[in-house]
CSV table of C-alpha atoms in Angstrom, one decimal:
chain,number,residue,atom,x,y,z
J,1,MET,CA,-28.5,43.7,-12.0
J,2,SER,CA,-28.8,45.1,-8.6
J,3,LYS,CA,-27.0,44.2,-5.1
J,4,LYS,CA,-30.0,42.9,-4.1
J,5,ARG,CA,-30.7,40.4,-6.9
J,6,LYS,CA,-26.5,39.5,-6.9
J,7,ILE,CA,-27.5,38.6,-2.8
J,8,GLN,CA,-30.4,36.5,-3.7
J,9,LEU,CA,-28.9,34.7,-6.9
J,10,SER,CA,-25.5,33.9,-4.2
J,11,LYS,CA,-27.8,32.6,-1.8
J,12,PHE,CA,-29.9,30.2,-3.9
J,13,SER,CA,-26.2,29.3,-5.6
J,14,ILE,CA,-25.3,28.3,-1.8
J,15,GLY,CA,-28.4,26.2,-0.9
J,16,PHE,CA,-28.5,24.6,-4.0
J,17,ILE,CA,-25.0,23.3,-3.7
J,18,THR,CA,-25.3,22.4,-0.5
J,19,ALA,CA,-29.1,20.3,-1.1
J,20,GLY,CA,-26.6,18.4,-4.1
J,21,PHE,CA,-24.7,17.8,-1.2
J,22,ILE,CA,-27.4,16.4,1.5
J,23,LEU,CA,-28.7,14.0,-1.4
J,24,LEU,CA,-26.0,12.7,-1.9
J,25,GLY,CA,-24.3,11.4,1.2
J,26,ALA,CA,-28.1,10.1,1.2
J,27,VAL,CA,-27.7,7.6,-2.2
J,28,PRO,CA,-26.9,4.9,0.1
J,29,VAL,CA,-24.3,2.9,-2.0
J,30,SER,CA,-23.1,-0.6,-1.9
J,31,GLN,CA,-20.4,-3.1,-0.2
J,32,VAL,CA,-17.0,-1.9,-1.8
J,33,MET,CA,-14.2,-4.1,-2.3
J,34,ALA,CA,-11.4,-2.9,-4.2
J,35,HIS,CA,-8.1,-3.5,-4.3
J,36,GLY,CA,-6.2,-0.7,-5.4
J,37,GLU,CA,-2.5,-2.5,-5.7
J,38,HIS,CA,-4.0,-3.9,-9.1
J,39,ALA,CA,-4.0,-0.2,-10.5
J,40,GLN,CA,-0.3,-0.1,-10.0
J,41,MET,CA,1.9,0.0,-12.7
J,42,ALA,CA,2.1,-3.3,-14.5
J,43,SER,CA,6.4,-3.0,-14.8
J,44,ILE,CA,6.2,-1.4,-10.4
J,45,ARG,CA,4.3,-5.1,-10.0
J,46,THR,CA,6.3,-7.2,-11.9
J,47,LYS,CA,10.6,-5.9,-10.9
J,48,THR,CA,9.9,-4.6,-7.5
J,49,ILE,CA,9.7,-6.4,-4.6
J,50,HIS,CA,8.4,-10.5,-5.6
J,51,TRP,CA,6.1,-11.5,-2.9
J,52,PHE,CA,5.7,-15.7,-1.8
J,53,ASP,CA,5.4,-18.1,0.4
J,54,THR,CA,2.2,-15.5,2.0
J,55,LYS,CA,0.6,-17.0,5.4
J,56,VAL,CA,-1.4,-17.0,8.3
J,57,SER,CA,-1.2,-18.8,11.4
J,58,GLY,CA,-3.3,-18.4,14.7
J,59,VAL,CA,-6.6,-18.5,13.1
J,60,ASP,CA,-8.6,-20.6,12.1
J,61,LEU,CA,-9.9,-21.1,8.5
J,62,ASP,CA,-13.5,-20.9,7.2
J,63,PRO,CA,-13.8,-24.1,4.7
J,64,GLU,CA,-17.3,-22.2,3.4
J,65,THR,CA,-16.2,-19.0,3.3
J,66,LYS,CA,-11.7,-18.9,3.2
J,67,ASP,CA,-12.1,-16.2,5.5
J,68,TYR,CA,-9.8,-16.0,8.5
J,69,ILE,CA,-12.1,-16.0,11.7
J,70,MET,CA,-11.0,-13.8,15.1
J,71,ASP,CA,-12.0,-12.4,17.9
J,72,VAL,CA,-11.4,-9.1,18.7
J,73,ASN,CA,-8.1,-9.0,20.9
J,74,ASP,CA,-7.1,-12.6,19.5
J,75,LYS,CA,-3.3,-12.6,17.5
J,76,VAL,CA,-2.5,-13.4,13.7
J,77,ARG,CA,0.7,-14.1,12.5
J,78,ILE,CA,1.8,-12.6,8.6
J,79,SER,CA,4.3,-14.4,7.8
J,80,GLY,CA,6.2,-14.6,4.2
J,81,LYS,CA,9.1,-14.3,2.3
J,82,PHE,CA,10.2,-11.7,-0.6
J,83,TYR,CA,13.2,-11.0,-3.1
J,84,VAL,CA,14.0,-7.3,-3.7
J,85,SER,CA,14.1,-7.4,-7.9
J,86,GLU,CA,17.4,-7.1,-9.3
J,87,PHE,CA,15.8,-5.5,-12.2
J,88,TRP,CA,14.4,-2.3,-10.0
J,89,PRO,CA,12.6,0.8,-12.5
J,90,ALA,CA,15.8,3.1,-12.8
J,91,TRP,CA,12.6,5.9,-12.7
J,92,LEU,CA,12.0,5.1,-10.0
J,93,PRO,CA,13.0,5.4,-6.2
J,94,SER,CA,15.5,2.6,-4.5
J,95,VAL,CA,14.6,0.7,-2.3
J,96,GLU,CA,18.3,0.5,-0.9
J,97,GLY,CA,16.7,4.4,0.0
J,98,SER,CA,14.7,4.2,2.7
J,99,ALA,CA,12.2,1.5,3.3
J,100,PHE,CA,9.4,0.2,5.9
J,101,LEU,CA,8.0,-3.1,5.9
J,102,THR,CA,4.5,-3.4,7.4
J,103,MET,CA,1.0,-4.8,7.4
J,104,GLY,CA,-1.3,-2.6,5.1
J,105,VAL,CA,-5.3,-3.1,6.0
J,106,PRO,CA,-8.6,-0.3,5.9
J,107,GLY,CA,-7.6,1.7,8.7
J,108,PRO,CA,-6.7,1.1,12.3
J,109,SER,CA,-8.4,-1.7,12.3
J,110,PHE,CA,-5.7,-4.3,13.1
J,111,VAL,CA,-2.5,-3.1,16.2
J,112,ARG,CA,0.7,-4.3,14.8
J,113,LYS,CA,2.5,-5.4,17.5
J,114,ASN,CA,6.2,-7.5,16.4
J,115,THR,CA,7.4,-6.7,13.1
J,116,ILE,CA,10.6,-9.6,12.3
J,117,LEU,CA,12.5,-9.0,9.3
J,118,ASN,CA,15.8,-11.2,8.3
J,119,GLY,CA,16.1,-11.8,12.8
J,120,VAL,CA,15.9,-7.6,13.8
J,121,HIS,CA,12.9,-6.4,14.7
J,122,GLN,CA,11.4,-3.8,12.3
J,123,ILE,CA,10.6,-0.8,14.6
J,124,ARG,CA,11.9,1.6,12.2
J,125,SER,CA,12.8,2.0,8.6
J,126,SER,CA,15.6,0.0,6.7
J,127,THR,CA,17.3,0.0,3.7
J,128,PHE,CA,16.7,-3.4,1.1
J,129,TYR,CA,19.4,-4.5,-1.2
J,130,LYS,CA,17.9,-4.6,-4.4
J,131,GLY,CA,18.8,-8.9,-5.4
J,132,GLY,CA,18.5,-9.4,-1.3
J,133,TYR,CA,16.1,-12.8,0.3
J,134,TYR,CA,14.4,-11.7,3.2
J,135,GLU,CA,11.7,-13.7,5.4
J,136,TYR,CA,10.0,-11.8,7.6
J,137,SER,CA,6.9,-11.7,10.5
J,138,ALA,CA,4.7,-9.9,11.4
J,139,ASP,CA,2.3,-9.7,14.8
J,140,LEU,CA,-1.6,-8.2,14.9
J,141,ILE,CA,-3.6,-7.9,17.5
J,142,ALA,CA,-7.9,-8.1,15.9
J,143,ARG,CA,-8.9,-4.1,16.9
J,144,TYR,CA,-12.3,-3.6,14.9
J,145,PRO,CA,-14.9,-6.0,14.0
J,146,GLY,CA,-15.5,-6.1,10.6
J,147,ARG,CA,-14.3,-7.7,7.2
J,148,TRP,CA,-10.2,-6.5,5.8
J,149,HIS,CA,-8.4,-7.3,3.2
J,150,VAL,CA,-4.1,-8.2,4.8
J,151,HIS,CA,-1.5,-7.6,2.9
J,152,PRO,CA,2.0,-7.7,3.5
J,153,LEU,CA,4.2,-3.9,1.6
J,154,VAL,CA,6.6,-1.9,1.5
J,155,ASN,CA,6.6,1.6,2.1
J,156,VAL,CA,9.7,2.7,-0.4
J,157,TRP,CA,10.4,6.6,0.5
J,158,GLU,CA,9.6,8.8,-2.8
J,159,ALA,CA,8.5,5.2,-4.2
J,160,GLY,CA,4.8,4.6,-2.1
J,161,PRO,CA,4.0,1.1,-1.2
J,162,MET,CA,4.6,-1.8,-2.8
J,163,VAL,CA,2.2,-4.6,-1.9
J,164,GLY,CA,1.9,-8.2,-1.6
J,165,ASP,CA,-1.1,-10.9,-2.1
J,166,GLY,CA,-3.5,-10.5,0.6
J,167,ASP,CA,-6.2,-12.7,3.2
J,168,PHE,CA,-9.0,-12.1,3.9
J,169,ILE,CA,-9.6,-11.6,7.8
J,170,THR,CA,-12.2,-11.3,9.0
J,171,ILE,CA,-13.3,-9.8,12.8
J,172,ASN,CA,-15.6,-10.6,14.9
J,173,GLY,CA,-16.7,-9.3,18.6
J,174,SER,CA,-17.6,-5.7,19.7
J,175,MET,CA,-14.4,-2.9,19.4
J,176,SER,CA,-15.6,-1.7,23.3
J,177,ASP,CA,-13.9,-4.6,24.3
J,178,PHE,CA,-10.3,-4.4,22.6
J,179,GLU,CA,-7.6,-4.0,25.4
J,180,ASN,CA,-4.9,-2.6,24.2
J,181,THR,CA,-2.2,-2.1,27.3
J,182,ALA,CA,1.4,-1.3,27.4
J,183,THR,CA,3.9,-1.1,30.1
J,184,LEU,CA,6.0,2.4,30.4
J,185,ILE,CA,9.5,2.8,31.6
J,186,THR,CA,8.1,4.2,34.3
J,187,GLY,CA,7.0,0.9,35.1
J,188,GLU,CA,2.9,2.1,34.9
J,189,THR,CA,0.6,-0.3,33.0
J,190,VAL,CA,-1.6,2.6,30.5
J,191,GLU,CA,-4.4,1.7,28.1
J,192,LEU,CA,-2.7,3.4,25.0
J,193,GLU,CA,-6.7,3.4,23.5
J,194,SER,CA,-7.1,6.9,25.9
J,195,TYR,CA,-4.3,7.4,27.3
J,196,GLY,CA,-3.6,10.8,27.4
J,197,LEU,CA,-6.5,11.3,25.5
J,198,ARG,CA,-7.9,14.0,27.9
J,199,THR,CA,-4.9,15.8,27.6
J,200,GLN,CA,-5.1,15.9,23.8
J,201,VAL,CA,-8.8,17.2,23.3
J,202,VAL,CA,-8.6,20.0,26.0
J,203,MET,CA,-5.5,21.3,24.0
J,204,HIS,CA,-7.0,21.6,21.0
J,205,VAL,CA,-10.6,23.6,22.0
J,206,PHE,CA,-7.8,25.7,23.6
J,207,TRP,CA,-6.3,26.2,20.3
J,208,PHE,CA,-9.2,26.5,18.6
J,209,ILE,CA,-11.1,28.8,21.0
J,210,THR,CA,-8.3,30.9,20.4
J,211,GLY,CA,-7.6,30.8,16.6
J,212,ALA,CA,-11.7,30.9,16.4
J,213,LEU,CA,-11.7,34.3,18.8
J,214,TRP,CA,-8.4,35.7,16.4
J,215,ILE,CA,-10.7,35.2,12.8
J,216,ALA,CA,-14.1,35.8,14.7
J,217,TYR,CA,-11.5,39.7,15.2
J,218,TRP,CA,-11.2,40.8,11.7
J,219,PHE,CA,-13.9,39.2,10.0
J,220,ARG,CA,-16.1,41.5,11.8
J,221,LYS,CA,-15.0,44.5,9.0
J,222,ARG,CA,-16.9,44.0,6.2
J,223,PRO,CA,-16.7,43.3,3.5
J,224,VAL,CA,-14.2,40.4,3.9
J,225,LEU,CA,-12.4,40.4,1.1
J,226,MET,CA,-11.5,43.7,-1.0
J,227,TYR,CA,-11.7,45.5,2.1
J,228,ARG,CA,-8.4,47.5,0.9
J,229,TYR,CA,-9.9,48.0,-2.3
J,230,VAL,CA,-13.6,48.7,-0.5
J,231,MET,CA,-11.5,51.3,1.6
J,232,HIS,CA,-9.9,53.1,-1.0
J,233,LYS,CA,-12.9,53.7,-3.1
J,234,GLU,CA,-14.6,55.4,-0.4
J,235,LEU,CA,-12.3,57.2,0.7
J,236,ASP,CA,-10.4,58.9,-2.2
J,237,ASP,CA,-7.4,59.2,0.0
J,238,ASP,CA,-4.4,56.7,0.5
J,239,GLN,CA,-3.2,57.8,3.9
J,240,LEU,CA,-6.9,57.9,5.4
J,241,ALA,CA,-7.2,54.4,4.0
J,242,GLN,CA,-4.8,52.9,5.7
J,243,ASP,CA,-5.8,54.7,8.9
J,244,LYS,CA,-8.7,53.1,8.3
J,245,LEU,CA,-7.6,49.7,7.3
J,246,ILE,CA,-5.5,48.6,10.9
J,247,THR,CA,-6.3,50.9,13.5
J,248,LEU,CA,-4.3,51.7,16.6
J,249,GLN,CA,-6.7,49.0,18.2
J,250,ASP,CA,-6.0,46.2,15.2
J,251,VAL,CA,-2.1,46.7,16.2
J,252,ILE,CA,-2.6,46.3,19.8
J,253,VAL,CA,-5.4,43.1,19.5
J,254,SER,CA,-2.7,41.6,17.1
J,255,ALA,CA,0.4,41.8,19.8
J,256,GLY,CA,-1.5,40.5,22.5
J,257,ALA,CA,-2.4,37.6,20.3
J,258,VAL,CA,0.4,37.0,19.7
J,259,LEU,CA,1.8,37.4,23.4
J,260,PHE,CA,-0.9,35.4,24.3
J,261,VAL,CA,0.0,32.3,22.1
J,262,LEU,CA,3.4,32.6,22.9
J,263,VAL,CA,2.4,32.4,27.0
J,264,GLY,CA,0.0,29.5,26.3
J,265,THR,CA,2.7,27.6,24.3
J,266,ALA,CA,5.1,28.1,27.1
J,267,GLY,CA,2.3,27.3,29.6
J,268,TRP,CA,1.5,23.7,28.0
J,269,LEU,CA,5.1,22.8,27.5
J,270,VAL,CA,5.7,24.0,31.3
J,271,TRP,CA,2.8,21.5,32.6
J,272,THR,CA,3.5,19.0,29.5
J,273,GLN,CA,7.1,18.7,31.3
J,274,GLN,CA,5.8,18.4,35.0
J,275,ASN,CA,2.8,16.0,34.2
J,276,TYR,CA,5.7,14.0,32.2
J,277,PRO,CA,8.7,14.3,33.3
J,278,VAL,CA,10.2,11.0,31.7
J,279,THR,CA,10.1,11.2,27.8
J,280,ILE,CA,11.9,10.0,24.5
J,281,PRO,CA,11.9,11.4,21.7
J,282,LEU,CA,11.0,10.1,18.4
J,283,GLN,CA,14.2,8.1,16.6
J,284,ALA,CA,15.3,9.2,13.5
J,285,SER,CA,18.5,6.5,12.7
J,286,LYS,CA,17.8,3.5,10.7
J,287,ILE,CA,17.4,-0.3,11.8
J,288,VAL,CA,20.4,-2.4,9.5
J,289,VAL,CA,18.7,-4.8,8.2
J,290,PRO,CA,21.3,-7.6,6.8
J,291,LYS,CA,20.6,-8.4,3.3
J,292,GLY,CA,19.7,-12.3,3.0
J,293,GLU,CA,20.9,-14.7,0.4
J,294,ILE,CA,19.2,-17.1,-1.6
J,295,PRO,CA,19.7,-20.3,1.5
J,296,ALA,CA,21.9,-22.7,-0.1
J,297,ALA,CA,19.6,-25.8,-0.8
J,298,ALA,CA,17.2,-23.3,-2.9
J,299,ARG,CA,20.3,-21.9,-5.2
J,300,GLY,CA,21.8,-23.5,-8.1
J,301,VAL,CA,19.8,-22.8,-11.2
J,302,GLU,CA,20.2,-20.2,-13.2
J,303,VAL,CA,17.9,-18.8,-15.3
J,304,LYS,CA,18.6,-16.2,-19.2
J,305,ILE,CA,15.5,-14.6,-21.1
J,306,VAL,CA,16.0,-14.4,-25.0
J,307,GLU,CA,12.9,-13.5,-25.9
J,308,ALA,CA,9.9,-12.1,-24.7
J,309,ARG,CA,7.0,-11.5,-26.5
J,310,PHE,CA,3.3,-10.8,-24.8
J,311,ASN,CA,0.3,-11.6,-27.1
J,312,LEU,CA,-2.1,-8.8,-25.3
J,313,PRO,CA,-5.3,-11.0,-26.9
J,314,LEU,CA,-4.4,-14.0,-26.0
J,315,ARG,CA,-3.2,-13.5,-22.6
J,316,ASN,CA,-0.2,-15.9,-23.3
J,317,PHE,CA,3.4,-14.3,-22.2
J,318,ARG,CA,6.0,-16.8,-24.2
J,319,LEU,CA,9.2,-16.7,-22.8
J,320,ASP,CA,12.6,-18.5,-25.4
J,321,ILE,CA,14.8,-19.4,-21.7
J,322,GLU,CA,17.6,-21.1,-21.1
J,323,VAL,CA,18.0,-23.1,-18.2
J,324,SER,CA,21.6,-23.9,-17.1
J,325,ASN,CA,21.1,-26.6,-13.6
J,326,GLN,CA,24.2,-26.8,-11.9
J,327,THR,CA,22.5,-28.4,-8.6
J,328,GLY,CA,23.9,-31.3,-9.3
J,329,GLU,CA,20.2,-33.2,-9.5
J,330,ASP,CA,17.4,-33.2,-12.1
J,331,VAL,CA,15.2,-30.6,-11.5
J,332,ALA,CA,11.5,-30.1,-13.3
J,333,LEU,CA,9.7,-25.8,-13.8
J,334,GLY,CA,7.0,-26.1,-12.3
J,335,GLU,CA,5.8,-22.3,-11.3
J,336,TYR,CA,6.6,-18.9,-13.0
J,337,VAL,CA,5.6,-16.1,-10.4
J,338,SER,CA,5.5,-12.1,-11.3
J,339,GLY,CA,3.6,-9.4,-9.9
J,340,ASN,CA,2.2,-11.1,-7.0
J,341,THR,CA,0.8,-14.1,-9.0
J,342,ARG,CA,1.6,-17.1,-9.2
J,343,PHE,CA,1.2,-19.4,-12.7
J,344,VAL,CA,1.3,-23.1,-11.9
J,345,ASN,CA,2.9,-25.8,-14.2
J,346,ALA,CA,0.1,-28.7,-13.1
J,347,ALA,CA,2.3,-31.2,-14.6
J,348,VAL,CA,4.7,-30.6,-11.4
J,349,LEU,CA,2.6,-28.8,-8.9
J,350,PRO,CA,-0.4,-31.3,-9.9
J,351,ASP,CA,-1.9,-30.4,-6.2
J,352,VAL,CA,-2.4,-27.2,-6.2
J,353,ILE,CA,-5.9,-25.5,-5.4
J,354,LYS,CA,-7.0,-21.9,-5.4
J,355,LEU,CA,-7.8,-21.0,-1.9
J,356,ASN,CA,-10.4,-18.8,-3.0
J,357,ASP,CA,-11.3,-18.6,-6.5
J,358,ILE,CA,-12.1,-14.2,-6.3
J,359,TYR,CA,-9.5,-12.7,-4.9
J,360,ASP,CA,-6.6,-15.7,-4.3
J,361,PRO,CA,-3.8,-14.5,-7.8
J,362,VAL,CA,-3.3,-18.3,-8.5
J,363,ALA,CA,-3.8,-20.1,-12.3
J,364,VAL,CA,-3.4,-23.5,-11.3
J,365,ASP,CA,-3.1,-24.6,-14.7
J,366,GLY,CA,-0.7,-21.6,-16.1
J,367,LEU,CA,2.8,-22.4,-16.7
J,368,HIS,CA,3.2,-24.1,-20.0
J,369,VAL,CA,6.8,-26.2,-21.6
J,370,GLN,CA,6.3,-26.3,-25.6
J,371,GLY,CA,7.3,-30.7,-26.0
J,372,GLY,CA,5.6,-31.2,-22.7
J,373,ASN,CA,8.9,-31.9,-21.1
J,374,PRO,CA,9.7,-29.6,-17.9
J,375,VAL,CA,12.9,-31.1,-16.9
J,376,ILE,CA,16.7,-30.2,-17.0
J,377,LYS,CA,18.9,-32.5,-15.7
J,378,ALA,CA,21.5,-32.2,-13.7
J,379,GLY,CA,24.7,-30.2,-14.9
J,380,GLN,CA,22.7,-29.6,-18.6
J,381,THR,CA,22.1,-26.2,-19.9
J,382,ARG,CA,18.7,-26.4,-21.6
J,383,ALA,CA,16.4,-23.6,-24.4
J,384,MET,CA,13.6,-24.0,-23.5
J,385,THR,CA,9.8,-22.3,-24.8
J,386,ILE,CA,7.5,-21.6,-22.3
J,387,PHE,CA,4.1,-20.2,-22.2
J,388,VAL,CA,2.2,-18.3,-19.2
J,389,ALA,CA,-0.8,-18.0,-20.0
J,390,ASP,CA,-4.2,-17.3,-17.9
J,391,ALA,CA,-7.6,-15.1,-17.6
J,392,LEU,CA,-5.0,-13.5,-14.9
J,393,TRP,CA,-3.2,-11.2,-17.1
J,394,GLU,CA,-5.3,-9.4,-17.4
J,395,GLU,CA,-8.4,-9.5,-14.5
J,396,LEU,CA,-5.6,-8.8,-12.9
J,397,ALA,CA,-5.1,-5.4,-15.2
J,398,LEU,CA,-1.0,-6.8,-16.0
J,399,THR,CA,-1.8,-6.6,-19.5
J,400,SER,CA,-1.5,-2.8,-19.3
J,401,ILE,CA,2.6,-3.6,-20.0
J,402,ALA,CA,2.1,-3.2,-23.6
J,403,GLN,CA,0.5,1.1,-22.4
J,404,GLU,CA,4.0,2.0,-20.3
J,405,SER,CA,6.4,3.5,-20.8
J,406,ASP,CA,8.7,0.4,-19.9
J,407,MET,CA,7.5,-2.6,-21.2
J,408,SER,CA,10.4,-4.7,-19.5
J,409,MET,CA,9.0,-7.7,-17.0
J,410,ALA,CA,10.1,-9.8,-14.7
J,411,GLY,CA,9.7,-13.0,-12.0
J,412,LEU,CA,11.0,-15.6,-10.7
J,413,PHE,CA,11.2,-19.0,-11.6
J,414,PHE,CA,10.7,-21.9,-9.4
J,415,PHE,CA,12.1,-25.4,-9.9
J,416,TYR,CA,11.6,-28.6,-7.9
J,417,ASP,CA,13.7,-31.6,-7.9
J,418,ARG,CA,12.5,-35.7,-7.4
J,419,GLN,CA,12.3,-35.2,-3.6
J,420,GLY,CA,10.4,-31.8,-3.4
J,421,ARG,CA,12.8,-29.5,-2.6
J,422,ARG,CA,12.3,-26.4,-4.4
J,423,LYS,CA,15.3,-23.1,-6.1
J,424,PHE,CA,14.3,-20.2,-7.3
J,425,THR,CA,16.5,-17.9,-9.3
J,426,GLU,CA,14.9,-14.4,-11.1
J,427,ALA,CA,14.9,-13.7,-14.6
J,428,GLY,CA,14.1,-10.2,-16.5
J,429,ALA,CA,14.3,-9.4,-20.4
J,430,MET,CA,12.5,-6.0,-22.3
J,431,VAL,CA,8.8,-7.5,-23.3
J,432,ILE,CA,7.9,-7.1,-27.1
J,433,PRO,CA,4.4,-7.0,-27.6
J,434,VAL,CA,1.7,-8.6,-29.9
J,435,PHE,CA,-1.0,-8.2,-31.3
J,436,ASP,CA,-1.9,-11.5,-33.3
J,437,PRO,CA,-5.2,-13.2,-32.9
J,438,GLN,CA,-4.6,-16.2,-34.2
J,439,GLY,CA,-1.7,-16.9,-32.2
J,440,LYS,CA,0.7,-18.0,-34.2
J,441,GLY,CA,4.2,-18.4,-32.3
J,442,PHE,CA,2.1,-19.4,-29.7
J,443,GLN,CA,0.8,-22.3,-27.8
J,444,GLN,CA,-3.1,-22.3,-27.9
J,445,VAL,CA,-4.3,-22.4,-24.7
J,446,SER,CA,-7.8,-22.4,-23.0
J,447,LEU,CA,-8.4,-19.3,-21.2
J,448,GLU,CA,-11.7,-19.2,-18.7
J,449,PRO,CA,-12.5,-15.7,-16.8
J,450,HIS,CA,-11.8,-17.0,-13.2
J,451,PRO,CA,-15.2,-16.5,-10.9
J,452,GLY,CA,-14.7,-12.6,-9.2
J,453,ALA,CA,-13.1,-11.5,-12.3
J,454,GLU,CA,-16.3,-8.9,-12.3
J,455,GLU,CA,-14.5,-7.4,-9.1
J,456,ASN,CA,-11.0,-8.3,-9.9
J,457,SER,CA,-10.6,-5.8,-13.2
J,458,ALA,CA,-13.1,-3.5,-11.3
J,459,SER,CA,-10.9,-2.6,-8.7
J,460,ALA,CA,-8.4,-1.8,-11.1
J,461,ALA,CA,-10.5,0.4,-12.8
């Protein structure tokens, strides 16, 4: 094939690929409402951090859309509790190394002003402890208009984010109205959205031009690729090829470029020190957050899982448990929480409703006690069989536990006394998968898909 023909084919290929990218970018797409936390392994979601009592305050709730509504510059508080599982997977980097509590939002749609964790300001990474109980609150300022799904999350070093349940917040207004001022240690008040921006633009342009000139100098030699091979082939002499490959001019230009970069870097350093004489380096130490204990009023009930069987076709999780009640009051099993999903015993908590049928992970009638008696008397140790059954197991991709190398789960069991006071404890065990659609040994429960199940399933894909 001739050289001219090769060049023509190359140009055609580049043009074809470019046109394809242009057409791809022009294709209209619908809004994507994905929830990436559903793509995490079920054993991670059920055995790392149990989130509960997540609350949004300081803004109004739209009764129709079930979204929280606020304007640009308004403040919202996200608060709640979480319990670090004692069954943390051995193969997953531990939360007892380095972790950081933050809020998971799509891009810079909010500005996080403050985070309190067990009474300590969470300004840097910390260490959380297995079996630890933590209460948190985070203050966010609305920055960018839109409809955003906001989650609490803990980033764990080398393990990634452990995401909690979220709520939709709609921000109205214009970003041009957003203000983010701060007072520096020098007493100067600045706008953080634009502070130092002009300097950064100038610096980036300066170094971009420097790099472009350096690349352009070397690209003037043709061919750009395999230049040494071509020179050697044309000259058929190693010494001549070396002399032509790197000339005296190239050496002088390279030395000048190195000197220019060093002088430029030193110049910018001097300029920065003169214009910003008072600075504080980024801090590398950890914040010490005390390990919280479950409040005394919420302790006193212990659960041991004797056997756990998960019937995949029926979306039914059978737990044979042994419950010991040492509270001095009769208590009833009202709720099981695992994988950010609440399975409620409607006989104990009849008033629980779903805030948002599409994305609120609550099964209002998902917990059933064999025999119908959920009560454990004061001082009693009782064997119980419960069935945690709901379509949410599938819709939130928690049934994937049967395809994982760690078939075990853990969760929080919530009990309530006659005054409505809550007790809770964690229990976990290996899971035995069952593939019997007839459901022998399982209580038959009618499962109805939740509105929005297609969206939830798609987000887990």
